[in-house]
Amino acid sequence: MSANHKVAPMLFRAIQSGDVDTLRQALEQLRTIAAVDEMLHDAQKHASSPAWKAPDLVNETYGELGLTALHLACKAYAVRHSAGQAQAAGVFDAMVQALLDAGACPYLPIGRRLTPRFNPVSGRCELSVVDAGRTIAEECGRHQPPALRAWHAAHPSVVTGHDLLQKHSSTLRRETEQAAMSQPEGDWMADCAEAA
């Protein structure tokens, strides 16, 4: 897959459609893309890095806030639920379930920001965390989707999400390095609309 190939906007459009089947089709396309990447890597093994990992497409982030499709679906559920739109909220809850089933990580933060700082010990400029961001639970408050609450109940051993966050840290690092180092605070739902 080329470095500039972005699939997060494809997932965002599927979520914004309000149709669970459209999202499931998009997730199936991601599985196909990942399978093709795996085949290409195997075919070119002699020229590739031994540290290569299959791309984590369902957790790909978009924009400087590091939004994922799961962030968008959870926030859309929270907005509909708080507005008393139970039927619309149920659709987004089903989308959250589909994303979790596809391997979406509920621990990736929204709005995590890094800045370059000189490390006198290593003598290099390194990225330091300026803002750790907010979790989905912090962003949605008491309006978390039932599918997300059920996922947390089914995974009680993952207290802090450290293992899952480590698994997806390469995605965070890559996206953060490509993004600008800071962005004024704003409505991240507006950023999602730009992806469509």
Short mmCIF file of N, CA and C in Angstrom, two decimals:
data_model
loop_
_atom_site.label_atom_id
_atom_site.label_comp_id
_atom_site.label_asym_id
_atom_site.label_seq_id
_atom_site.Cartn_x
_atom_site.Cartn_y
_atom_site.Cartn_z
N MET A 1 0.84 -1.17 0.00
CA MET A 1 0.00 0.00 0.00
C MET A 1 0.88 1.23 0.00
N SER A 2 0.52 2.22 -0.78
CA SER A 2 1.31 3.43 -0.82
C SER A 2 1.10 4.21 0.46
N ALA A 3 2.12 4.97 0.86
CA ALA A 3 2.07 5.70 2.12
C ALA A 3 0.97 6.75 2.12
N ASN A 4 0.60 7.26 0.94
CA ASN A 4 -0.41 8.31 0.92
C ASN A 4 -1.82 7.75 0.69
N HIS A 5 -1.97 6.44 0.66
CA HIS A 5 -3.28 5.83 0.48
C HIS A 5 -4.01 5.88 1.81
N LYS A 6 -5.11 6.62 1.87
CA LYS A 6 -5.86 6.79 3.10
C LYS A 6 -7.18 6.06 3.00
N VAL A 7 -7.45 5.20 3.97
CA VAL A 7 -8.72 4.49 3.98
C VAL A 7 -9.66 5.03 5.05
N ALA A 8 -9.15 5.81 6.02
CA ALA A 8 -10.02 6.35 7.06
C ALA A 8 -11.18 7.16 6.47
N PRO A 9 -10.94 8.04 5.47
CA PRO A 9 -12.08 8.76 4.90
C PRO A 9 -13.14 7.85 4.30
N MET A 10 -12.73 6.70 3.76
CA MET A 10 -13.70 5.75 3.22
C MET A 10 -14.60 5.23 4.34
N LEU A 11 -14.02 4.92 5.50
CA LEU A 11 -14.81 4.47 6.63
C LEU A 11 -15.70 5.60 7.15
N PHE A 12 -15.16 6.82 7.17
CA PHE A 12 -15.94 7.96 7.66
C PHE A 12 -17.17 8.17 6.79
N ARG A 13 -17.01 8.08 5.47
CA ARG A 13 -18.15 8.24 4.57
C ARG A 13 -19.19 7.14 4.81
N ALA A 14 -18.72 5.93 5.06
CA ALA A 14 -19.63 4.82 5.33
C ALA A 14 -20.42 5.07 6.62
N ILE A 15 -19.76 5.61 7.64
CA ILE A 15 -20.47 5.91 8.89
C ILE A 15 -21.45 7.05 8.69
N GLN A 16 -21.03 8.08 7.96
CA GLN A 16 -21.89 9.23 7.73
C GLN A 16 -23.11 8.87 6.88
N SER A 17 -23.04 7.77 6.15
CA SER A 17 -24.18 7.34 5.35
C SER A 17 -25.33 6.87 6.23
N GLY A 18 -25.03 6.50 7.48
CA GLY A 18 -26.07 6.02 8.38
C GLY A 18 -26.56 4.64 8.02
N ASP A 19 -25.76 3.88 7.27
CA ASP A 19 -26.16 2.55 6.80
C ASP A 19 -25.11 1.53 7.25
N VAL A 20 -25.53 0.60 8.10
CA VAL A 20 -24.61 -0.41 8.64
C VAL A 20 -24.06 -1.29 7.53
N ASP A 21 -24.88 -1.62 6.55
CA ASP A 21 -24.41 -2.48 5.45
C ASP A 21 -23.29 -1.80 4.65
N THR A 22 -23.40 -0.48 4.45
CA THR A 22 -22.35 0.25 3.75
C THR A 22 -21.04 0.17 4.53
N LEU A 23 -21.12 0.30 5.86
CA LEU A 23 -19.91 0.19 6.69
C LEU A 23 -19.33 -1.21 6.60
N ARG A 24 -20.17 -2.22 6.65
CA ARG A 24 -19.68 -3.60 6.57
C ARG A 24 -18.99 -3.86 5.22
N GLN A 25 -19.53 -3.28 4.15
CA GLN A 25 -18.88 -3.41 2.84
C GLN A 25 -17.52 -2.72 2.84
N ALA A 26 -17.44 -1.55 3.48
CA ALA A 26 -16.16 -0.84 3.57
C ALA A 26 -15.15 -1.65 4.37
N LEU A 27 -15.60 -2.27 5.46
CA LEU A 27 -14.70 -3.11 6.27
C LEU A 27 -14.23 -4.32 5.47
N GLU A 28 -15.10 -4.87 4.64
CA GLU A 28 -14.70 -5.99 3.78
C GLU A 28 -13.66 -5.54 2.76
N GLN A 29 -13.81 -4.33 2.24
CA GLN A 29 -12.81 -3.79 1.32
C GLN A 29 -11.45 -3.64 2.03
N LEU A 30 -11.48 -3.24 3.30
CA LEU A 30 -10.23 -3.13 4.06
C LEU A 30 -9.56 -4.49 4.20
N ARG A 31 -10.35 -5.52 4.46
CA ARG A 31 -9.77 -6.88 4.57
C ARG A 31 -9.11 -7.28 3.25
N THR A 32 -9.74 -6.91 2.14
CA THR A 32 -9.18 -7.22 0.82
C THR A 32 -7.88 -6.46 0.61
N ILE A 33 -7.87 -5.16 0.95
CA ILE A 33 -6.65 -4.35 0.81
C ILE A 33 -5.53 -4.94 1.65
N ALA A 34 -5.84 -5.31 2.89
CA ALA A 34 -4.82 -5.89 3.76
C ALA A 34 -4.30 -7.21 3.22
N ALA A 35 -5.18 -8.03 2.64
CA ALA A 35 -4.76 -9.31 2.08
C ALA A 35 -3.85 -9.10 0.87
N VAL A 36 -4.18 -8.11 0.04
CA VAL A 36 -3.33 -7.81 -1.13
C VAL A 36 -1.96 -7.31 -0.64
N ASP A 37 -1.95 -6.43 0.35
CA ASP A 37 -0.68 -5.95 0.91
C ASP A 37 0.17 -7.10 1.42
N GLU A 38 -0.48 -8.05 2.09
CA GLU A 38 0.23 -9.21 2.63
C GLU A 38 0.84 -10.04 1.50
N MET A 39 0.06 -10.24 0.42
CA MET A 39 0.57 -11.01 -0.71
C MET A 39 1.74 -10.30 -1.38
N LEU A 40 1.62 -8.97 -1.56
CA LEU A 40 2.71 -8.21 -2.17
C LEU A 40 3.96 -8.27 -1.31
N HIS A 41 3.77 -8.19 -0.01
CA HIS A 41 4.93 -8.26 0.89
C HIS A 41 5.59 -9.63 0.78
N ASP A 42 4.78 -10.69 0.78
CA ASP A 42 5.35 -12.03 0.67
C ASP A 42 6.08 -12.21 -0.65
N ALA A 43 5.56 -11.63 -1.72
CA ALA A 43 6.19 -11.75 -3.04
C ALA A 43 7.51 -10.99 -3.11
N GLN A 44 7.63 -9.93 -2.33
CA GLN A 44 8.84 -9.11 -2.36
C GLN A 44 9.64 -9.22 -1.06
N LYS A 45 9.53 -10.34 -0.40
CA LYS A 45 10.14 -10.52 0.92
C LYS A 45 11.64 -10.21 0.92
N HIS A 46 12.31 -10.55 -0.14
CA HIS A 46 13.76 -10.35 -0.20
C HIS A 46 14.13 -8.86 -0.14
N ALA A 47 13.21 -7.98 -0.57
CA ALA A 47 13.53 -6.55 -0.61
C ALA A 47 12.91 -5.78 0.54
N SER A 48 12.18 -6.45 1.41
CA SER A 48 11.47 -5.73 2.46
C SER A 48 12.16 -5.85 3.80
N SER A 49 11.72 -5.00 4.68
CA SER A 49 12.28 -4.97 6.03
C SER A 49 11.77 -6.16 6.83
N PRO A 50 12.61 -6.77 7.68
CA PRO A 50 12.12 -7.88 8.49
C PRO A 50 11.14 -7.41 9.56
N ALA A 51 11.10 -6.11 9.84
CA ALA A 51 10.19 -5.59 10.86
C ALA A 51 8.83 -5.19 10.28
N TRP A 52 8.58 -5.53 9.03
CA TRP A 52 7.33 -5.14 8.39
C TRP A 52 6.14 -5.78 9.08
N LYS A 53 5.07 -5.00 9.24
CA LYS A 53 3.81 -5.51 9.79
C LYS A 53 2.70 -5.18 8.81
N ALA A 54 1.70 -6.03 8.78
CA ALA A 54 0.53 -5.73 7.95
C ALA A 54 -0.09 -4.43 8.43
N PRO A 55 -0.57 -3.60 7.52
CA PRO A 55 -1.16 -2.33 7.93
C PRO A 55 -2.42 -2.53 8.78
N ASP A 56 -2.60 -1.67 9.75
CA ASP A 56 -3.74 -1.73 10.66
C ASP A 56 -4.79 -0.74 10.14
N LEU A 57 -5.52 -1.13 9.12
CA LEU A 57 -6.37 -0.21 8.39
C LEU A 57 -7.59 0.25 9.18
N VAL A 58 -8.19 -0.62 9.97
CA VAL A 58 -9.40 -0.23 10.69
C VAL A 58 -9.10 0.82 11.76
N ASN A 59 -7.86 0.91 12.19
CA ASN A 59 -7.46 1.90 13.19
C ASN A 59 -6.69 3.07 12.59
N GLU A 60 -6.71 3.19 11.27
CA GLU A 60 -6.02 4.31 10.66
C GLU A 60 -6.65 5.62 11.12
N THR A 61 -5.81 6.59 11.39
CA THR A 61 -6.30 7.87 11.90
C THR A 61 -6.38 8.90 10.78
N TYR A 62 -7.19 9.90 11.03
CA TYR A 62 -7.38 10.96 10.06
C TYR A 62 -7.22 12.31 10.74
N GLY A 63 -6.51 13.20 10.11
CA GLY A 63 -6.39 14.57 10.61
C GLY A 63 -5.47 14.69 11.81
N GLU A 64 -5.29 15.92 12.23
CA GLU A 64 -4.36 16.21 13.31
C GLU A 64 -4.86 15.73 14.67
N LEU A 65 -6.16 15.52 14.80
CA LEU A 65 -6.69 15.02 16.07
C LEU A 65 -6.55 13.51 16.20
N GLY A 66 -6.17 12.84 15.13
CA GLY A 66 -6.01 11.39 15.18
C GLY A 66 -7.33 10.65 15.31
N LEU A 67 -8.32 11.08 14.55
CA LEU A 67 -9.64 10.44 14.61
C LEU A 67 -9.62 9.11 13.90
N THR A 68 -10.31 8.14 14.49
CA THR A 68 -10.52 6.85 13.84
C THR A 68 -12.00 6.70 13.55
N ALA A 69 -12.34 5.69 12.77
CA ALA A 69 -13.75 5.43 12.46
C ALA A 69 -14.52 5.11 13.74
N LEU A 70 -13.87 4.44 14.69
CA LEU A 70 -14.55 4.12 15.96
C LEU A 70 -14.87 5.39 16.74
N HIS A 71 -13.94 6.35 16.75
CA HIS A 71 -14.23 7.63 17.40
C HIS A 71 -15.48 8.26 16.80
N LEU A 72 -15.54 8.30 15.47
CA LEU A 72 -16.66 8.95 14.79
C LEU A 72 -17.97 8.23 15.08
N ALA A 73 -17.98 6.91 15.02
CA ALA A 73 -19.21 6.15 15.25
C ALA A 73 -19.69 6.32 16.70
N CYS A 74 -18.75 6.30 17.66
CA CYS A 74 -19.13 6.48 19.07
C CYS A 74 -19.67 7.88 19.32
N LYS A 75 -19.03 8.87 18.76
CA LYS A 75 -19.50 10.26 18.95
C LYS A 75 -20.86 10.46 18.28
N ALA A 76 -21.06 9.88 17.11
CA ALA A 76 -22.36 9.98 16.44
C ALA A 76 -23.44 9.32 17.28
N TYR A 77 -23.11 8.18 17.90
CA TYR A 77 -24.07 7.53 18.80
C TYR A 77 -24.40 8.47 19.97
N ALA A 78 -23.37 9.04 20.59
CA ALA A 78 -23.58 9.90 21.76
C ALA A 78 -24.45 11.10 21.42
N VAL A 79 -24.20 11.70 20.27
CA VAL A 79 -24.99 12.88 19.85
C VAL A 79 -26.45 12.48 19.65
N ARG A 80 -26.69 11.38 18.94
CA ARG A 80 -28.07 10.94 18.68
C ARG A 80 -28.76 10.51 19.98
N HIS A 81 -28.02 9.80 20.83
CA HIS A 81 -28.59 9.31 22.09
C HIS A 81 -28.97 10.48 23.00
N SER A 82 -28.10 11.46 23.11
CA SER A 82 -28.40 12.61 23.98
C SER A 82 -29.54 13.46 23.42
N ALA A 83 -29.79 13.39 22.11
CA ALA A 83 -30.88 14.13 21.49
C ALA A 83 -32.19 13.35 21.51
N GLY A 84 -32.16 12.15 22.10
CA GLY A 84 -33.38 11.34 22.19
C GLY A 84 -33.75 10.63 20.91
N GLN A 85 -32.82 10.47 20.00
CA GLN A 85 -33.07 9.79 18.73
C GLN A 85 -32.62 8.34 18.83
N ALA A 86 -33.43 7.54 19.52
CA ALA A 86 -33.05 6.16 19.84
C ALA A 86 -32.81 5.31 18.61
N GLN A 87 -33.64 5.45 17.59
CA GLN A 87 -33.49 4.62 16.39
C GLN A 87 -32.18 4.94 15.68
N ALA A 88 -31.87 6.22 15.49
CA ALA A 88 -30.61 6.61 14.84
C ALA A 88 -29.42 6.19 15.70
N ALA A 89 -29.55 6.33 17.02
CA ALA A 89 -28.46 5.91 17.91
C ALA A 89 -28.21 4.41 17.79
N GLY A 90 -29.28 3.63 17.63
CA GLY A 90 -29.13 2.19 17.47
C GLY A 90 -28.34 1.81 16.23
N VAL A 91 -28.51 2.58 15.15
CA VAL A 91 -27.75 2.32 13.92
C VAL A 91 -26.26 2.53 14.19
N PHE A 92 -25.92 3.61 14.88
CA PHE A 92 -24.51 3.88 15.16
C PHE A 92 -23.93 2.88 16.16
N ASP A 93 -24.77 2.39 17.08
CA ASP A 93 -24.31 1.34 17.99
C ASP A 93 -23.96 0.07 17.20
N ALA A 94 -24.77 -0.26 16.20
CA ALA A 94 -24.46 -1.42 15.35
C ALA A 94 -23.16 -1.21 14.58
N MET A 95 -22.90 0.04 14.18
CA MET A 95 -21.64 0.35 13.50
C MET A 95 -20.46 0.19 14.45
N VAL A 96 -20.63 0.64 15.69
CA VAL A 96 -19.57 0.47 16.70
C VAL A 96 -19.26 -1.01 16.87
N GLN A 97 -20.31 -1.83 16.93
CA GLN A 97 -20.11 -3.28 17.07
C GLN A 97 -19.35 -3.85 15.88
N ALA A 98 -19.71 -3.42 14.66
CA ALA A 98 -19.03 -3.92 13.46
C ALA A 98 -17.56 -3.52 13.48
N LEU A 99 -17.26 -2.30 13.91
CA LEU A 99 -15.87 -1.85 13.97
C LEU A 99 -15.08 -2.61 15.03
N LEU A 100 -15.68 -2.84 16.19
CA LEU A 100 -15.00 -3.61 17.24
C LEU A 100 -14.75 -5.04 16.77
N ASP A 101 -15.72 -5.63 16.08
CA ASP A 101 -15.55 -6.98 15.54
C ASP A 101 -14.41 -7.03 14.51
N ALA A 102 -14.19 -5.91 13.81
CA ALA A 102 -13.13 -5.84 12.80
C ALA A 102 -11.77 -5.51 13.40
N GLY A 103 -11.72 -5.32 14.73
CA GLY A 103 -10.44 -5.08 15.39
C GLY A 103 -10.16 -3.64 15.76
N ALA A 104 -11.17 -2.77 15.74
CA ALA A 104 -10.95 -1.38 16.13
C ALA A 104 -10.54 -1.30 17.60
N CYS A 105 -9.59 -0.44 17.89
CA CYS A 105 -9.07 -0.29 19.25
C CYS A 105 -9.78 0.86 19.96
N PRO A 106 -10.47 0.57 21.07
CA PRO A 106 -11.19 1.63 21.78
C PRO A 106 -10.31 2.50 22.66
N TYR A 107 -9.01 2.26 22.67
CA TYR A 107 -8.12 3.01 23.56
C TYR A 107 -7.29 4.07 22.85
N LEU A 108 -7.42 4.20 21.53
CA LEU A 108 -6.66 5.23 20.84
C LEU A 108 -7.23 6.60 21.22
N PRO A 109 -6.38 7.54 21.60
CA PRO A 109 -6.89 8.84 22.07
C PRO A 109 -7.26 9.78 20.94
N ILE A 110 -8.17 10.69 21.25
CA ILE A 110 -8.57 11.76 20.34
C ILE A 110 -7.78 13.00 20.75
N GLY A 111 -7.15 13.64 19.81
CA GLY A 111 -6.47 14.90 20.09
C GLY A 111 -5.10 14.77 20.72
N ARG A 112 -4.48 13.61 20.59
CA ARG A 112 -3.11 13.44 21.12
C ARG A 112 -2.16 14.29 20.28
N ARG A 113 -1.34 15.10 20.96
CA ARG A 113 -0.42 15.98 20.24
C ARG A 113 1.01 15.77 20.74
N LEU A 114 1.92 15.78 19.79
CA LEU A 114 3.34 15.66 20.08
C LEU A 114 4.05 16.90 19.58
N THR A 115 5.19 17.19 20.17
CA THR A 115 6.01 18.30 19.69
C THR A 115 7.47 17.86 19.72
N PRO A 116 8.28 18.35 18.78
CA PRO A 116 9.71 17.98 18.81
C PRO A 116 10.43 18.72 19.94
N ARG A 117 11.25 17.98 20.67
CA ARG A 117 12.06 18.56 21.73
C ARG A 117 13.44 17.93 21.68
N PHE A 118 14.42 18.73 22.02
CA PHE A 118 15.79 18.23 22.03
C PHE A 118 16.01 17.41 23.30
N ASN A 119 16.53 16.20 23.12
CA ASN A 119 16.85 15.33 24.25
C ASN A 119 18.35 15.43 24.49
N PRO A 120 18.78 16.06 25.60
CA PRO A 120 20.21 16.22 25.83
C PRO A 120 20.94 14.90 26.08
N VAL A 121 20.23 13.88 26.51
CA VAL A 121 20.85 12.59 26.78
C VAL A 121 21.22 11.89 25.47
N SER A 122 20.25 11.85 24.54
CA SER A 122 20.51 11.17 23.27
C SER A 122 21.16 12.10 22.25
N GLY A 123 21.04 13.41 22.48
CA GLY A 123 21.60 14.37 21.53
C GLY A 123 20.78 14.51 20.26
N ARG A 124 19.50 14.04 20.32
CA ARG A 124 18.64 14.09 19.14
C ARG A 124 17.35 14.82 19.46
N CYS A 125 16.71 15.25 18.42
CA CYS A 125 15.39 15.85 18.55
C CYS A 125 14.38 14.69 18.54
N GLU A 126 13.53 14.63 19.56
CA GLU A 126 12.55 13.55 19.67
C GLU A 126 11.18 14.13 19.91
N LEU A 127 10.16 13.35 19.60
CA LEU A 127 8.80 13.81 19.81
C LEU A 127 8.38 13.56 21.25
N SER A 128 7.82 14.58 21.88
CA SER A 128 7.32 14.49 23.25
C SER A 128 5.83 14.75 23.25
N VAL A 129 5.12 14.10 24.17
CA VAL A 129 3.68 14.28 24.28
C VAL A 129 3.39 15.62 24.93
N VAL A 130 2.62 16.45 24.23
CA VAL A 130 2.18 17.74 24.76
C VAL A 130 0.79 17.60 25.36
N ASP A 131 -0.05 16.83 24.68
CA ASP A 131 -1.42 16.60 25.13
C ASP A 131 -1.71 15.11 24.91
N ALA A 132 -2.05 14.40 25.98
CA ALA A 132 -2.31 12.96 25.87
C ALA A 132 -3.62 12.67 25.15
N GLY A 133 -4.45 13.68 24.97
CA GLY A 133 -5.72 13.48 24.29
C GLY A 133 -6.80 12.98 25.24
N ARG A 134 -7.94 12.67 24.66
CA ARG A 134 -9.07 12.18 25.44
C ARG A 134 -9.47 10.80 24.94
N THR A 135 -9.98 9.99 25.84
CA THR A 135 -10.46 8.67 25.44
C THR A 135 -11.88 8.79 24.91
N ILE A 136 -12.36 7.73 24.30
CA ILE A 136 -13.75 7.71 23.83
C ILE A 136 -14.70 7.90 25.01
N ALA A 137 -14.38 7.26 26.14
CA ALA A 137 -15.23 7.39 27.32
C ALA A 137 -15.29 8.84 27.79
N GLU A 138 -14.17 9.54 27.78
CA GLU A 138 -14.16 10.94 28.18
C GLU A 138 -14.93 11.79 27.18
N GLU A 139 -14.80 11.49 25.91
CA GLU A 139 -15.45 12.27 24.87
C GLU A 139 -16.97 12.06 24.87
N CYS A 140 -17.41 10.84 25.09
CA CYS A 140 -18.85 10.53 25.02
C CYS A 140 -19.55 10.65 26.37
N GLY A 141 -18.79 10.67 27.45
CA GLY A 141 -19.40 10.78 28.77
C GLY A 141 -20.32 9.61 29.06
N ARG A 142 -21.50 9.92 29.56
CA ARG A 142 -22.44 8.84 29.92
C ARG A 142 -23.20 8.30 28.73
N HIS A 143 -22.90 8.78 27.54
CA HIS A 143 -23.60 8.34 26.33
C HIS A 143 -22.75 7.38 25.50
N GLN A 144 -22.05 6.47 26.17
CA GLN A 144 -21.25 5.49 25.44
C GLN A 144 -22.16 4.45 24.81
N PRO A 145 -21.83 4.00 23.61
CA PRO A 145 -22.65 2.97 22.95
C PRO A 145 -22.68 1.68 23.76
N PRO A 146 -23.83 1.00 23.80
CA PRO A 146 -23.92 -0.28 24.51
C PRO A 146 -22.90 -1.30 24.00
N ALA A 147 -22.61 -1.28 22.69
CA ALA A 147 -21.63 -2.23 22.13
C ALA A 147 -20.25 -2.00 22.75
N LEU A 148 -19.89 -0.74 22.98
CA LEU A 148 -18.60 -0.43 23.58
C LEU A 148 -18.57 -0.86 25.05
N ARG A 149 -19.67 -0.60 25.77
CA ARG A 149 -19.74 -1.03 27.17
C ARG A 149 -19.67 -2.55 27.27
N ALA A 150 -20.34 -3.25 26.36
CA ALA A 150 -20.29 -4.72 26.35
C ALA A 150 -18.88 -5.21 26.04
N TRP A 151 -18.18 -4.51 25.13
CA TRP A 151 -16.81 -4.89 24.79
C TRP A 151 -15.91 -4.77 26.02
N HIS A 152 -16.05 -3.66 26.75
CA HIS A 152 -15.26 -3.47 27.97
C HIS A 152 -15.58 -4.54 29.01
N ALA A 153 -16.86 -4.90 29.15
CA ALA A 153 -17.26 -5.93 30.10
C ALA A 153 -16.69 -7.29 29.71
N ALA A 154 -16.57 -7.54 28.41
CA ALA A 154 -16.04 -8.83 27.92
C ALA A 154 -14.52 -8.90 28.00
N HIS A 155 -13.86 -7.77 28.20
CA HIS A 155 -12.40 -7.72 28.27
C HIS A 155 -11.95 -7.09 29.59
N PRO A 156 -12.33 -7.69 30.72
CA PRO A 156 -11.99 -7.08 32.01
C PRO A 156 -10.51 -7.11 32.33
N SER A 157 -9.77 -8.00 31.70
CA SER A 157 -8.33 -8.07 32.00
C SER A 157 -7.56 -6.91 31.40
N VAL A 158 -8.16 -6.23 30.42
CA VAL A 158 -7.51 -5.08 29.80
C VAL A 158 -7.92 -3.86 30.61
N VAL A 159 -7.23 -3.63 31.73
CA VAL A 159 -7.62 -2.56 32.64
C VAL A 159 -7.31 -1.20 32.04
N THR A 160 -6.12 -1.02 31.53
CA THR A 160 -5.73 0.28 31.00
C THR A 160 -5.71 0.32 29.48
N GLY A 161 -5.80 -0.81 28.85
CA GLY A 161 -5.72 -0.83 27.40
C GLY A 161 -4.29 -0.70 26.90
N HIS A 162 -3.31 -0.88 27.80
CA HIS A 162 -1.91 -0.68 27.43
C HIS A 162 -1.49 -1.61 26.30
N ASP A 163 -1.90 -2.88 26.38
CA ASP A 163 -1.50 -3.84 25.34
C ASP A 163 -2.08 -3.45 23.98
N LEU A 164 -3.36 -3.08 23.97
CA LEU A 164 -3.97 -2.70 22.70
C LEU A 164 -3.39 -1.40 22.18
N LEU A 165 -3.11 -0.48 23.08
CA LEU A 165 -2.53 0.80 22.66
C LEU A 165 -1.13 0.57 22.09
N GLN A 166 -0.36 -0.32 22.69
CA GLN A 166 0.97 -0.65 22.17
C GLN A 166 0.86 -1.28 20.79
N LYS A 167 -0.15 -2.14 20.61
CA LYS A 167 -0.35 -2.80 19.33
C LYS A 167 -0.57 -1.78 18.21
N HIS A 168 -1.23 -0.68 18.54
CA HIS A 168 -1.58 0.30 17.54
C HIS A 168 -0.73 1.56 17.61
N SER A 169 0.36 1.50 18.38
CA SER A 169 1.19 2.70 18.54
C SER A 169 1.89 3.10 17.25
N SER A 170 2.18 2.13 16.38
CA SER A 170 2.83 2.48 15.12
C SER A 170 1.91 3.34 14.26
N THR A 171 0.62 3.05 14.30
CA THR A 171 -0.34 3.87 13.56
C THR A 171 -0.36 5.28 14.12
N LEU A 172 -0.40 5.39 15.45
CA LEU A 172 -0.39 6.71 16.08
C LEU A 172 0.87 7.48 15.73
N ARG A 173 2.00 6.82 15.84
CA ARG A 173 3.27 7.48 15.60
C ARG A 173 3.36 7.99 14.16
N ARG A 174 2.99 7.14 13.21
CA ARG A 174 3.06 7.51 11.80
C ARG A 174 2.16 8.71 11.52
N GLU A 175 0.93 8.65 11.98
CA GLU A 175 -0.01 9.74 11.71
C GLU A 175 0.40 11.02 12.41
N THR A 176 0.90 10.91 13.62
CA THR A 176 1.27 12.10 14.37
C THR A 176 2.48 12.78 13.75
N GLU A 177 3.43 11.99 13.28
CA GLU A 177 4.61 12.57 12.64
C GLU A 177 4.24 13.28 11.35
N GLN A 178 3.21 12.79 10.64
CA GLN A 178 2.81 13.40 9.39
C GLN A 178 1.98 14.65 9.60
N ALA A 179 1.29 14.71 10.74
CA ALA A 179 0.40 15.85 11.01
C ALA A 179 1.21 17.04 11.51
N ALA A 180 0.61 18.18 11.47
CA ALA A 180 1.23 19.37 12.06
C ALA A 180 1.33 19.16 13.56
N MET A 181 2.26 19.85 14.20
CA MET A 181 2.52 19.58 15.60
C MET A 181 1.43 20.10 16.53
N SER A 182 0.65 21.05 16.11
CA SER A 182 -0.44 21.49 16.98
C SER A 182 -1.58 22.01 16.12
N GLN A 183 -2.76 22.00 16.72
CA GLN A 183 -3.95 22.49 16.04
C GLN A 183 -4.79 23.19 17.08
N PRO A 184 -5.38 24.34 16.74
CA PRO A 184 -6.25 25.00 17.71
C PRO A 184 -7.42 24.09 18.06
N GLU A 185 -7.86 24.17 19.31
CA GLU A 185 -8.99 23.36 19.74
C GLU A 185 -10.21 23.71 18.89
N GLY A 186 -10.95 22.73 18.51
CA GLY A 186 -12.14 22.97 17.71
C GLY A 186 -13.05 21.77 17.78
N ASP A 187 -14.10 21.82 17.03
CA ASP A 187 -15.06 20.74 17.00
C ASP A 187 -14.54 19.67 16.05
N TRP A 188 -14.15 18.51 16.61
CA TRP A 188 -13.55 17.48 15.76
C TRP A 188 -14.59 16.81 14.89
N MET A 189 -15.85 16.98 15.18
CA MET A 189 -16.89 16.45 14.29
C MET A 189 -16.82 17.20 12.95
N ALA A 190 -16.44 18.49 12.98
CA ALA A 190 -16.30 19.24 11.73
C ALA A 190 -15.17 18.66 10.89
N ASP A 191 -14.08 18.21 11.55
CA ASP A 191 -12.98 17.59 10.82
C ASP A 191 -13.45 16.33 10.10
N CYS A 192 -14.38 15.61 10.72
CA CYS A 192 -14.89 14.38 10.12
C CYS A 192 -15.67 14.69 8.85
N ALA A 193 -16.40 15.80 8.88
CA ALA A 193 -17.19 16.17 7.71
C ALA A 193 -16.29 16.47 6.52
N GLU A 194 -15.08 17.00 6.79
CA GLU A 194 -14.14 17.30 5.72
C GLU A 194 -13.61 16.04 5.07
N ALA A 195 -13.62 14.93 5.80
CA ALA A 195 -13.11 13.67 5.25
C ALA A 195 -14.04 13.10 4.19
N ALA A 196 -15.30 13.49 4.25
CA ALA A 196 -16.29 12.93 3.32
C ALA A 196 -16.15 13.52 1.94
#
